């Protein structure tokens, strides 16, 4: 976890400070179109209110940088850590996750004042070399919550029968592409992160893996392909599904990706016509796996995906600015359209150890029951992802921009 | 259901119009201290957001007065009836009750504009004699939601660990009173509403009931008396409780009235010291019944309460203005401190028939599983209650200002 | 609670002893067709295993007669009271109701040995005058469990896709009867039990009630009438239903009485064709109320039913012997076809006090949330019911033989 | 999947037939001490009744051998496949898993007659070479249900406050052993099954894996060590636990392994004193992982375990006969004491394909959300397990004989 990736110019302190300020500003810009009411509500336990995201990332800076590294720092408010700690047991008791939508006070304006206060208090820290890793972590953390802010508010807005839009405009159009395959001969590959550039602890240690020959699709599965799966009875054919997945389909009456309704789908620009050639999104792992079985293919392992992606890594390739999603960078949509399910369980790499202290809870304690997703979505902050990045969700969750890319044995 | 109670001057049309305007204004005044966030959230299925109350009562006027009785009236918004119908099946499908807190749009300002629009559109209706009953119903309906607005926002605010206050100030102080008893010789009594003044359909028909000799306490049970019940192990003594009540105590870990914490209780003025001599509130029917058993007494029937109250009926005795609760009128706190549990199930009176049409759903369909409460609380609108008034809640509910008054056999 | 009803010869000690022995023998005869497996399982929380019924009634005799009134009596087994106490808090902790089906040991044979032991130990008690009331209570208690044994095993057997029968044979046939009405002029009536014959505590004190003129149907609602209700969309018409009832219909997909399937219904003789002219059974209070509304009538109050029944009381009119249900006695099927819902909530009569001690928990603590049913069913033991009898169930329950008789205002 | 493991003499047809008959007889011998009541009940959704196990394995033979491979075979009973199909979607609808305890008919005697019928009908099949694989599968399947029969009846018996025993006698005593470690240098290892001997589909294809240097404990974690974990506050220390595990501990009030109570634990011989030096059992994956963290070690991967076990594989090493558990074979308790958690998710091996047809549902569809366990327990049938065997359960389940063996990086 340090200064720079090998293949890009080393970042100076100025770069770090600039990226800090840009990240703080982007979070606020993303929240700007929302009313105080929009920013307050919580639509399900998995999602958090916008205002909570705005405050939580600020609590992260205040706690792990200002409180821990500034002598005599006084908390902005003594009671707010109880409200805005997410899941750090080492930081003490906290407000129940499922009740975050009850926090009408502090107001949005007060939370924005908190943000301004902490952002300013951080200024003298930005040049302290010994804090560089923590600051990089804080920026990455803020970026993760930028994406969650968008996926969570999308989930909140769709609850409203009026189907309100957060942004004006219409969806980008997509163009059909023939599926092509990237073959890989197998053998020993090096995966995981190493070096001085920033990465999360769960991306390392870099280590060798043994791959069998395989091929990875050069395209994402599209809405049109998914419609064909539906039309072929995919959601009614038990033999395509994992047992847990079939139980989930039956119990929840699942018959299409989330946010689909007839020929429209819900977006941050409201209800829009569905582009046939756009990548399918808002599917669960169970659906991705069933589709792959139906298609006579399979999901890649996280290592297969990474091995192909290493030669395409756009050095921070994508995706988000305050004006909304932009065209993805990176060939073959590896980064920037949607997170792509792998068949890999989210488990520790060999010799992985979580960091000491409360930040050790960041990733390690979630290593059971979840699956790894690779890539980045249209809601991922530009420069946030990389080939070694490991996103993770439970197999039934689908409120993220999740999609899939097929793989097959060679 | 008509013009006036016998013991007060008949209300002219101007009176009706004035009361309509006052009711509309009071609802808005009650909501005024709340932020848009406060007004949006829903803390439990039983409670509704302030904004929803503001809109729902307006929908009631728009639907049953303007739509039904103004030729060519155009709805303020075609989609809003779906959002703001509460439970009228005859009015079609509607938004799920448990998801009212998801309605961030329309905004509070838009709902206030809706209110202004409907209030103004109602003006020409206020003198139409054939609509008088419906207008009286609409006013009473709006008053009921004024009380619910307060009890619901109280429940929402207490969810916040910061314990925010809606109003400034401190609780009124109470004075201890010796318990005295009103004896009644029994015999045939007339109960229920009759005559030209307004009453809800469930208050009639007026009919004879046969009472055995009894006595009704002249005071309400106080916080100090409740503390004695707790100190004597009331919540741990199965023999005091109805079977359903004991199961409820065990399943929910109940050990005190709602909103109690140590020697404080939560109020619309935030956390306040508990006055020993103030009436206990926020108890369930189960608790009221157990207390009465512990005290060697019992709850009155609704008819016993009404027989005593008929001679104390303050002709619209209480209690609410925009500045918050005021001192109760009416001797012996029959009206204006808290709703008082009876042991009577909420059932139809002999020959009761619900009115035709959607408004027939107002009261009649709730006549199972609930208990009758009499009186009025500190949150009840002034002039809303009367001796024949029948409030009703499920036996476990306690987010209303509910208390008790003891009775005993003579 | 004592020796005899006025209109029958006083029962001698021999009578009491004979009835005791007959009751004990009947319980065993009812269980005789069941395998040990049948007798062990529990199909829902509301129902209990046959073996548990066999043991529980025996525990009742052992506890309240032998233990409490025989010096030096040693329990048959020290651990069994924990297993076979039903709900008497005063008798200490007990096995969870929902886990009664886990008690494979003691075996059925051991429980039958327990029965024989206690039945024999009871012999010297049967002539003790001071115990007469308790013995009457024990017999009535055993009779109640005879009915529950049948309704509970019926519910258990229908869970089996093979639809096994407990008894051979086919259903009795029924004959159509024109509906006639018993008119009542209203006025003061005396209801409730009084005198030396046995009755449960909840049937008293006898007291005056004031009735308005009404009429009670002389027939029960039949399967054919219920089919007409279904055919007319009764289960899909919200306006017919109480609000709680409609929610129950929607949540559980209710579309017919329990145990109905196409033109058959499940009985203790297995799946049988449904007799159009037989009384409908296995309906909930919600269904009974909706049917009455649909039929332009209403349910009677418990007092209306009793006032009519007083002149028809068959002095112990019905219904059960070991060979299965027999033709009901009593004109107009008041007793012996099905329990008949009233619109009365199950509440204490004026000046009711539960008895002291653990048996005080028998009836009184259930006086909330339930409704009163009158009459007796085909599964009620002969001689068990009477005009003042008050059965009670929750408004959604329908595994008993429950039906309805209409009433209307005069 | 075929004739023999390389290191043992090829099994002749006679051997197969003998093993078939032995397996059938052992299942019945295991059930012999149980009453019909014991054999009927179901204590939780995860467990099945003994009678159901007896019938289900018979259904398996009848369906996949007799029905599919004997021209004109008539089912023993046309309705029973509905009752006794477990989870094979391709075999059609079936009785709800959670309601298996409702099947009191057919009786235990009828199910035993079904067994005898099918066992005899199988005789002519046992020499048909083309069915050998299926017969091996059927034997392995029957053996798996032998273990489940024991773990399920143990769970059923402990529900009974009387704590009944299935077998007489007392627990075997255990001897303390110093922990020693098996070091492995890492590198490429071959794992998974290959060759003519029987194995389940999920054990293959055999493939290469890359191991880092590690060491695997030569002993299992003992009750005494687990007690030290408890005494050190293990169940109250959030930092030791995976996030899902900590939530599970909190929600369920977990404070010890299942079946522990003070210094005793429940066994098939009833409540017995706990041997400090015996391997701990009945722990969940979450507990195993927390213990390993507390101990400064980790769980092995399934491949690490297998690499060590390959040199210890007892060629069918263990463990069960009708008299109850016997001393484990195999050094270091790899096989025969308890199933040992790995940190590996249960996922398909490279190029794994489930077999065609209904038997393809045997293992493959469960490859999400579960973890791999290696070894064999005291309840595993002798000869059933091997180094490549992959058992799998959800991370919270602990009614199996589950324990753990530590690993560490070299």
Short mmCIF file of C-alpha atoms in Angstrom, two decimals, chain C residues 76-381:
data_model
loop_
_atom_site.label_atom_id
_atom_site.label_comp_id
_atom_site.label_asym_id
_atom_site.label_seq_id
_atom_site.Cartn_x
_atom_site.Cartn_y
_atom_site.Cartn_z
CA UNK C 76 -46.08 -41.68 39.06
CA UNK C 77 -42.99 -39.99 37.62
CA UNK C 78 -41.25 -36.92 38.98
CA UNK C 79 -40.38 -35.58 35.55
CA UNK C 80 -43.70 -35.93 33.82
CA UNK C 81 -45.42 -32.87 35.28
CA UNK C 82 -42.88 -30.81 33.33
CA UNK C 83 -43.99 -32.58 30.16
CA UNK C 84 -47.73 -32.63 30.66
CA UNK C 85 -48.67 -29.36 32.35
CA UNK C 86 -50.40 -27.34 29.65
CA UNK C 87 -50.46 -23.70 30.70
CA UNK C 88 -50.73 -23.47 34.49
CA UNK C 89 -48.09 -20.90 35.42
CA UNK C 90 -48.74 -21.58 39.08
CA UNK C 91 -47.57 -25.16 38.54
CA UNK C 92 -44.14 -24.03 37.35
CA UNK C 93 -42.13 -24.23 34.20
CA UNK C 94 -43.12 -26.68 31.51
CA UNK C 95 -42.21 -28.08 28.13
CA UNK C 96 -42.70 -25.68 25.23
CA UNK C 97 -46.13 -26.06 23.69
CA UNK C 98 -44.77 -26.03 20.14
CA UNK C 99 -42.45 -28.95 20.92
CA UNK C 100 -44.97 -31.42 22.27
CA UNK C 101 -44.48 -33.54 19.18
CA UNK C 102 -40.90 -34.28 20.22
CA UNK C 103 -41.93 -36.40 23.20
CA UNK C 104 -41.46 -39.90 21.81
CA UNK C 105 -40.73 -41.11 25.32
CA UNK C 106 -42.60 -41.98 27.46
CA UNK C 107 -44.14 -44.39 25.00
CA UNK C 108 -47.85 -44.71 24.36
CA UNK C 109 -47.85 -47.88 26.44
CA UNK C 110 -46.21 -46.06 29.34
CA UNK C 111 -48.77 -43.28 29.12
CA UNK C 112 -51.57 -45.83 29.14
CA UNK C 113 -50.00 -47.37 32.24
CA UNK C 114 -49.94 -43.89 33.78
CA UNK C 115 -53.63 -43.57 32.99
CA UNK C 116 -54.45 -46.92 34.57
CA UNK C 117 -52.44 -46.03 37.66
CA UNK C 118 -54.16 -42.69 38.18
CA UNK C 119 -57.62 -43.99 37.34
CA UNK C 120 -57.21 -46.64 39.99
CA UNK C 121 -55.73 -44.26 42.53
CA UNK C 122 -58.76 -42.02 42.02
CA UNK C 123 -61.24 -44.70 43.11
CA UNK C 124 -61.11 -43.89 46.84
CA UNK C 125 -61.59 -40.20 46.06
CA UNK C 126 -64.80 -40.57 44.15
CA UNK C 127 -67.00 -40.69 47.21
CA UNK C 128 -65.45 -37.74 49.02
CA UNK C 129 -68.10 -35.07 49.03
CA UNK C 130 -65.66 -32.18 49.50
CA UNK C 131 -63.94 -33.14 46.25
CA UNK C 132 -67.09 -33.40 44.20
CA UNK C 133 -66.64 -30.02 42.48
CA UNK C 134 -63.05 -30.79 41.55
CA UNK C 135 -64.01 -34.19 40.22
CA UNK C 136 -66.77 -32.67 38.13
CA UNK C 137 -64.20 -30.21 36.82
CA UNK C 138 -61.82 -33.04 36.03
CA UNK C 139 -64.50 -34.91 34.10
CA UNK C 140 -65.43 -31.79 32.14
CA UNK C 141 -61.75 -31.19 31.50
CA UNK C 142 -61.26 -34.71 30.23
CA UNK C 143 -64.27 -34.27 27.97
CA UNK C 144 -62.87 -31.08 26.50
CA UNK C 145 -59.70 -32.93 25.65
CA UNK C 146 -61.70 -35.72 24.05
CA UNK C 147 -62.92 -33.17 21.55
CA UNK C 148 -59.49 -31.66 21.10
CA UNK C 149 -58.03 -35.10 20.62
CA UNK C 150 -60.35 -35.58 17.65
CA UNK C 151 -59.88 -32.15 16.09
CA UNK C 152 -56.13 -32.33 16.58
CA UNK C 153 -55.71 -35.78 15.08
CA UNK C 154 -57.88 -34.74 12.16
CA UNK C 155 -55.50 -31.87 11.54
CA UNK C 156 -52.54 -34.22 11.80
CA UNK C 157 -53.93 -36.82 9.43
CA UNK C 158 -54.78 -34.33 6.70
CA UNK C 159 -51.11 -33.34 6.51
CA UNK C 160 -50.42 -36.73 5.03
CA UNK C 161 -50.81 -36.76 1.23
CA UNK C 162 -52.17 -40.28 1.57
CA UNK C 163 -55.20 -38.90 3.48
CA UNK C 164 -55.45 -41.72 6.01
CA UNK C 165 -58.71 -42.41 7.84
CA UNK C 166 -59.07 -42.92 11.58
CA UNK C 167 -62.43 -44.61 11.32
CA UNK C 168 -63.99 -46.75 8.63
CA UNK C 169 -67.30 -45.97 7.00
CA UNK C 170 -68.80 -43.03 5.21
CA UNK C 171 -70.34 -39.74 6.32
CA UNK C 172 -73.93 -39.63 7.48
CA UNK C 173 -76.29 -38.11 4.99
CA UNK C 174 -78.15 -34.90 5.74
CA UNK C 175 -81.52 -33.65 4.73
CA UNK C 176 -82.36 -30.20 3.51
CA UNK C 177 -84.49 -28.05 5.80
CA UNK C 178 -86.16 -24.76 5.06
CA UNK C 179 -84.79 -21.96 7.23
CA UNK C 180 -87.21 -20.83 9.92
CA UNK C 181 -86.67 -18.20 12.57
CA UNK C 182 -87.15 -18.06 16.31
CA UNK C 183 -88.39 -14.59 17.18
CA UNK C 184 -87.58 -13.07 20.57
CA UNK C 185 -89.37 -9.96 21.84
CA UNK C 186 -86.35 -8.54 23.64
CA UNK C 187 -86.33 -7.31 27.20
CA UNK C 188 -84.45 -8.41 30.28
CA UNK C 189 -83.18 -11.96 30.18
CA UNK C 190 -81.26 -13.99 32.68
CA UNK C 191 -78.15 -15.62 31.30
CA UNK C 192 -75.27 -17.56 32.71
CA UNK C 193 -75.16 -20.54 34.98
CA UNK C 194 -76.52 -20.83 38.47
CA UNK C 195 -77.37 -23.68 40.75
CA UNK C 196 -75.90 -26.92 41.90
CA UNK C 197 -75.13 -28.58 38.61
CA UNK C 198 -71.65 -28.32 37.26
CA UNK C 199 -70.59 -25.47 35.07
CA UNK C 200 -67.30 -23.77 34.34
CA UNK C 201 -66.45 -20.62 36.26
CA UNK C 202 -66.68 -18.52 33.10
CA UNK C 203 -70.40 -19.34 32.74
CA UNK C 204 -71.25 -17.27 35.77
CA UNK C 205 -72.34 -15.34 37.65
CA UNK C 206 -75.84 -15.61 36.30
CA UNK C 207 -76.93 -12.08 35.50
CA UNK C 208 -79.47 -9.97 33.70
CA UNK C 209 -78.93 -8.74 30.16
CA UNK C 210 -81.03 -6.41 28.10
CA UNK C 211 -81.97 -7.73 24.68
CA UNK C 212 -83.45 -5.85 21.74
CA UNK C 213 -86.05 -7.75 19.71
CA UNK C 214 -84.35 -10.21 17.35
CA UNK C 215 -84.75 -13.50 15.55
CA UNK C 216 -82.40 -16.47 15.51
CA UNK C 217 -82.34 -18.91 12.63
CA UNK C 218 -83.69 -22.37 13.32
CA UNK C 219 -81.13 -23.95 11.00
CA UNK C 220 -77.42 -23.92 10.55
CA UNK C 221 -75.79 -22.59 7.40
CA UNK C 222 -75.13 -25.51 5.06
CA UNK C 223 -72.39 -26.53 2.67
CA UNK C 224 -74.67 -25.69 -0.24
CA UNK C 225 -75.25 -22.18 1.08
CA UNK C 226 -71.54 -21.77 1.58
CA UNK C 227 -70.90 -22.88 -1.98
CA UNK C 228 -73.28 -20.15 -3.14
CA UNK C 229 -71.24 -17.64 -1.15
CA UNK C 230 -68.09 -18.87 -2.87
CA UNK C 231 -69.74 -18.86 -6.28
CA UNK C 232 -70.84 -15.28 -5.71
CA UNK C 233 -67.25 -14.20 -5.15
CA UNK C 234 -67.51 -14.03 -1.38
CA UNK C 235 -63.83 -14.62 -0.82
CA UNK C 236 -62.87 -11.94 -3.32
CA UNK C 237 -65.17 -9.15 -2.17
CA UNK C 238 -63.44 -6.90 0.33
CA UNK C 239 -66.59 -5.06 1.33
CA UNK C 240 -67.99 -8.19 2.99
CA UNK C 241 -65.10 -8.60 5.37
CA UNK C 242 -63.82 -7.19 8.59
CA UNK C 243 -60.48 -5.53 8.03
CA UNK C 244 -58.56 -8.18 10.00
CA UNK C 245 -60.47 -10.87 8.15
CA UNK C 246 -59.65 -9.48 4.74
CA UNK C 247 -55.97 -9.27 5.66
CA UNK C 248 -56.14 -12.90 6.80
CA UNK C 249 -57.80 -13.98 3.55
CA UNK C 250 -55.15 -12.21 1.49
CA UNK C 251 -52.17 -13.35 3.50
CA UNK C 252 -53.23 -16.99 3.55
CA UNK C 253 -54.89 -17.32 0.18
CA UNK C 254 -58.14 -18.46 1.80
CA UNK C 255 -60.82 -19.44 -0.71
CA UNK C 256 -62.92 -22.11 1.04
CA UNK C 257 -63.47 -23.65 4.46
CA UNK C 258 -60.62 -25.71 5.83
CA UNK C 259 -60.52 -29.36 4.77
CA UNK C 260 -62.36 -28.64 1.50
CA UNK C 261 -60.91 -29.86 -1.77
CA UNK C 262 -63.01 -29.70 -4.90
CA UNK C 263 -66.24 -31.57 -4.05
CA UNK C 264 -64.73 -33.54 -1.18
CA UNK C 265 -63.79 -32.72 2.35
CA UNK C 266 -61.48 -34.42 4.79
CA UNK C 267 -63.05 -36.22 7.73
CA UNK C 268 -61.96 -38.69 10.36
CA UNK C 269 -63.18 -41.27 7.87
CA UNK C 270 -60.78 -39.87 5.27
CA UNK C 271 -61.71 -37.90 2.16
CA UNK C 272 -65.48 -38.03 1.62
CA UNK C 273 -67.97 -36.43 -0.76
CA UNK C 274 -69.39 -33.23 0.67
CA UNK C 275 -73.08 -33.34 1.62
CA UNK C 276 -74.74 -30.14 0.35
CA UNK C 277 -77.29 -30.13 3.15
CA UNK C 278 -74.90 -30.78 5.99
CA UNK C 279 -73.86 -27.82 8.15
CA UNK C 280 -70.72 -26.11 6.96
CA UNK C 281 -67.83 -26.57 9.39
CA UNK C 282 -64.20 -25.53 9.77
CA UNK C 283 -64.72 -21.88 9.16
CA UNK C 284 -63.15 -18.99 11.01
CA UNK C 285 -65.01 -16.18 12.75
CA UNK C 286 -63.91 -13.92 9.90
CA UNK C 287 -65.59 -16.20 7.39
CA UNK C 288 -68.71 -16.55 9.50
CA UNK C 289 -69.01 -12.78 9.80
CA UNK C 290 -68.45 -12.23 6.07
CA UNK C 291 -71.04 -14.85 5.19
CA UNK C 292 -73.59 -13.25 7.49
CA UNK C 293 -72.98 -9.87 5.88
CA UNK C 294 -73.32 -11.40 2.43
CA UNK C 295 -76.57 -13.06 3.53
CA UNK C 296 -78.00 -9.75 4.75
CA UNK C 297 -78.02 -11.00 8.30
CA UNK C 298 -75.62 -10.93 11.22
CA UNK C 299 -74.17 -13.22 13.84
CA UNK C 300 -76.11 -13.48 17.10
CA UNK C 301 -74.68 -12.26 20.36
CA UNK C 302 -73.92 -14.98 22.87
CA UNK C 303 -76.88 -13.79 24.93
CA UNK C 304 -79.35 -13.96 22.05
CA UNK C 305 -78.23 -17.49 21.35
CA UNK C 306 -78.52 -18.46 25.00
CA UNK C 307 -81.94 -16.89 25.43
CA UNK C 308 -83.30 -19.03 22.61
CA UNK C 309 -81.40 -22.11 23.68
CA UNK C 310 -82.63 -22.02 27.26
CA UNK C 311 -85.93 -23.46 26.14
CA UNK C 312 -84.17 -26.14 24.07
CA UNK C 313 -81.44 -27.20 26.44
CA UNK C 314 -81.40 -30.97 26.21
CA UNK C 315 -80.03 -31.48 29.68
CA UNK C 316 -76.80 -32.70 28.31
CA UNK C 317 -77.91 -33.27 24.85
CA UNK C 318 -75.26 -34.87 22.76
CA UNK C 319 -72.84 -36.30 20.99
CA UNK C 320 -69.93 -38.57 21.26
CA UNK C 321 -69.16 -42.13 21.94
CA UNK C 322 -66.25 -44.31 21.09
CA UNK C 323 -67.72 -45.42 17.81
CA UNK C 324 -67.58 -41.91 16.46
CA UNK C 325 -70.08 -39.14 15.99
CA UNK C 326 -73.74 -39.92 16.35
CA UNK C 327 -76.82 -38.05 15.33
CA UNK C 328 -77.20 -34.86 17.31
CA UNK C 329 -79.91 -34.49 19.92
CA UNK C 330 -81.69 -31.29 20.47
CA UNK C 331 -84.01 -29.59 18.07
CA UNK C 332 -82.64 -27.24 15.41
CA UNK C 333 -79.13 -28.52 15.84
CA UNK C 334 -78.40 -26.13 18.65
CA UNK C 335 -76.20 -28.82 20.13
CA UNK C 336 -74.26 -31.48 18.40
CA UNK C 337 -73.51 -30.46 14.85
CA UNK C 338 -71.02 -27.67 15.20
CA UNK C 339 -69.93 -24.87 17.50
CA UNK C 340 -71.65 -21.69 16.40
CA UNK C 341 -69.88 -18.37 16.25
CA UNK C 342 -71.36 -15.39 18.01
CA UNK C 343 -70.35 -11.79 17.57
CA UNK C 344 -69.54 -11.60 21.29
CA UNK C 345 -66.02 -11.17 22.48
CA UNK C 346 -65.02 -13.60 25.21
CA UNK C 347 -65.09 -11.34 28.26
CA UNK C 348 -65.84 -11.77 31.95
CA UNK C 349 -69.41 -11.57 33.16
CA UNK C 350 -70.23 -8.91 35.76
CA UNK C 351 -68.64 -9.77 39.12
CA UNK C 352 -66.81 -12.74 37.64
CA UNK C 353 -63.84 -13.84 39.69
CA UNK C 354 -61.60 -16.74 38.77
CA UNK C 355 -61.26 -19.40 41.48
CA UNK C 356 -58.27 -19.31 43.78
CA UNK C 357 -55.21 -21.42 43.02
CA UNK C 358 -53.89 -22.91 39.83
CA UNK C 359 -57.33 -23.93 38.55
CA UNK C 360 -58.12 -20.24 38.47
CA UNK C 361 -56.07 -20.21 35.27
CA UNK C 362 -58.52 -22.57 33.61
CA UNK C 363 -60.65 -19.95 31.84
CA UNK C 364 -60.18 -16.44 33.13
CA UNK C 365 -56.79 -15.60 31.73
CA UNK C 366 -57.97 -16.20 28.18
CA UNK C 367 -60.48 -13.35 28.27
CA UNK C 368 -58.92 -11.21 25.56
CA UNK C 369 -58.83 -11.44 21.80
CA UNK C 370 -61.14 -14.45 21.47
CA UNK C 371 -64.78 -14.86 20.46
CA UNK C 372 -67.53 -16.89 22.08
CA UNK C 373 -68.99 -19.95 20.39
CA UNK C 374 -72.13 -21.63 21.59
CA UNK C 375 -73.64 -25.09 21.23
CA UNK C 376 -71.63 -28.25 20.77
CA UNK C 377 -70.18 -30.13 17.84
CA UNK C 378 -70.28 -33.69 16.56
CA UNK C 379 -67.03 -34.19 18.45
CA UNK C 380 -68.28 -32.90 21.80
CA UNK C 381 -68.79 -35.53 24.43
#
